[in-house]
Coordinates of C-alpha atoms in Angstrom, one line a residue:
M1 CA 0.2 -0.3 0.1
L2 CA 1.3 3.5 -1.2
C3 CA -0.2 6.2 0.9
I4 CA -0.2 9.9 -0.1
A5 CA 0.1 13.2 1.3
D6 CA -3.1 15.0 -0.8
R7 CA -2.2 18.7 0.7
E8 CA -4.4 20.4 -1.9
N9 CA -7.8 18.4 -1.2
R10 CA -7.0 17.7 2.7
R11 CA -6.5 14.3 3.1
V12 CA -4.8 11.2 3.3
V13 CA -4.7 8.4 0.1
C14 CA -3.4 5.1 0.5
V15 CA -3.8 3.1 -2.9
G16 CA -2.8 -0.6 -3.4
A17 CA 0.5 -1.0 -4.8
E18 CA 0.1 -4.6 -6.1
L19 CA 1.5 -4.5 -9.7
R20 CA 0.2 -8.3 -10.8
S21 CA -3.5 -7.5 -11.3
P22 CA -5.0 -4.6 -13.0
S23 CA -8.3 -4.5 -11.1
Q24 CA -5.9 -4.0 -7.6
Y25 CA -5.6 -0.1 -8.6
S26 CA -9.1 0.3 -7.8
T27 CA -8.5 0.1 -4.5
T28 CA -8.0 3.5 -2.7
L29 CA -8.6 4.2 0.6
S30 CA -9.2 8.1 1.5
V31 CA -9.6 9.7 5.2
Q32 CA -10.3 13.0 5.7
P33 CA -11.6 14.1 9.0
P34 CA -12.9 17.1 9.9
G35 CA -10.1 19.3 11.0
L36 CA -7.2 17.6 9.4
G37 CA -6.5 20.5 7.2
R38 CA -3.3 20.6 4.6
V39 CA -1.2 17.4 4.9
F40 CA 2.3 18.1 5.2
A41 CA 4.1 15.1 6.4
I42 CA 3.4 11.5 6.5
T43 CA 5.1 8.2 7.6
S44 CA 4.0 4.7 8.6
I45 CA 4.5 1.9 11.2
G46 CA 3.5 -0.9 10.5
D47 CA -0.2 -0.4 9.4
L48 CA -0.6 2.7 11.1
V49 CA -0.1 5.9 9.3
F50 CA 1.3 9.4 10.9
A51 CA 0.1 12.8 9.5
V52 CA 1.1 15.8 9.7
N53 CA -1.2 19.2 9.2
G54 CA 0.0 22.7 8.5
P55 CA -1.1 26.0 9.3
T56 CA -4.3 25.9 7.4
S57 CA -6.5 28.7 9.2
P58 CA -6.9 29.9 12.3
Q59 CA -10.1 27.4 13.0
I60 CA -7.6 24.8 12.2
A61 CA -5.0 23.5 15.1
V62 CA -1.4 22.2 13.8
Q63 CA -1.5 18.6 15.4
G64 CA -0.7 15.0 14.1
F65 CA -2.9 12.3 13.4
T66 CA -2.4 8.1 14.0
I67 CA -4.6 6.8 11.0
S68 CA -5.5 2.9 10.1
P69 CA -5.7 3.1 6.3
F70 CA -8.0 0.1 6.4
G71 CA -10.3 1.1 8.6
E72 CA -10.0 4.6 7.0
S73 CA -10.2 6.7 10.4
V74 CA -8.5 8.4 13.0
L75 CA -7.5 6.7 16.0
D76 CA -5.8 9.2 18.1
T77 CA -4.9 13.5 17.6
W78 CA -1.5 14.8 19.1
A79 CA -0.3 18.2 19.4
P80 CA 2.9 20.1 20.8
T81 CA 1.8 20.7 25.1
S82 CA 4.1 24.1 24.9
V83 CA 5.6 26.3 21.9
V84 CA 8.8 27.0 21.4
S85 CA 9.9 30.3 20.0
Q86 CA 12.8 31.7 17.8
V87 CA 15.4 33.2 18.6
L88 CA 17.2 35.8 15.8
L89 CA 20.6 36.9 16.9
V90 CA 21.6 39.8 15.3
S91 CA 25.5 40.7 15.6

């Protein structure tokens, strides 16, 4: 299975990567929960996909999502617990 961060459509899309039968290409799973926003990065471990959104709008918090692509569902959300400010040093 190949999962793609579809930033423009605000979703994670997973397609079957089996190359033996053309009918396998029709297996497409899409996860597009409310609040996902624009997906900036994804990775996977086993059967789970982890996605991180980016600044989309003031109404959508920047956070991470634990996704089950086979269930087409979000299992958990997570976010930073503190804000780290950037310091610019000028000499």
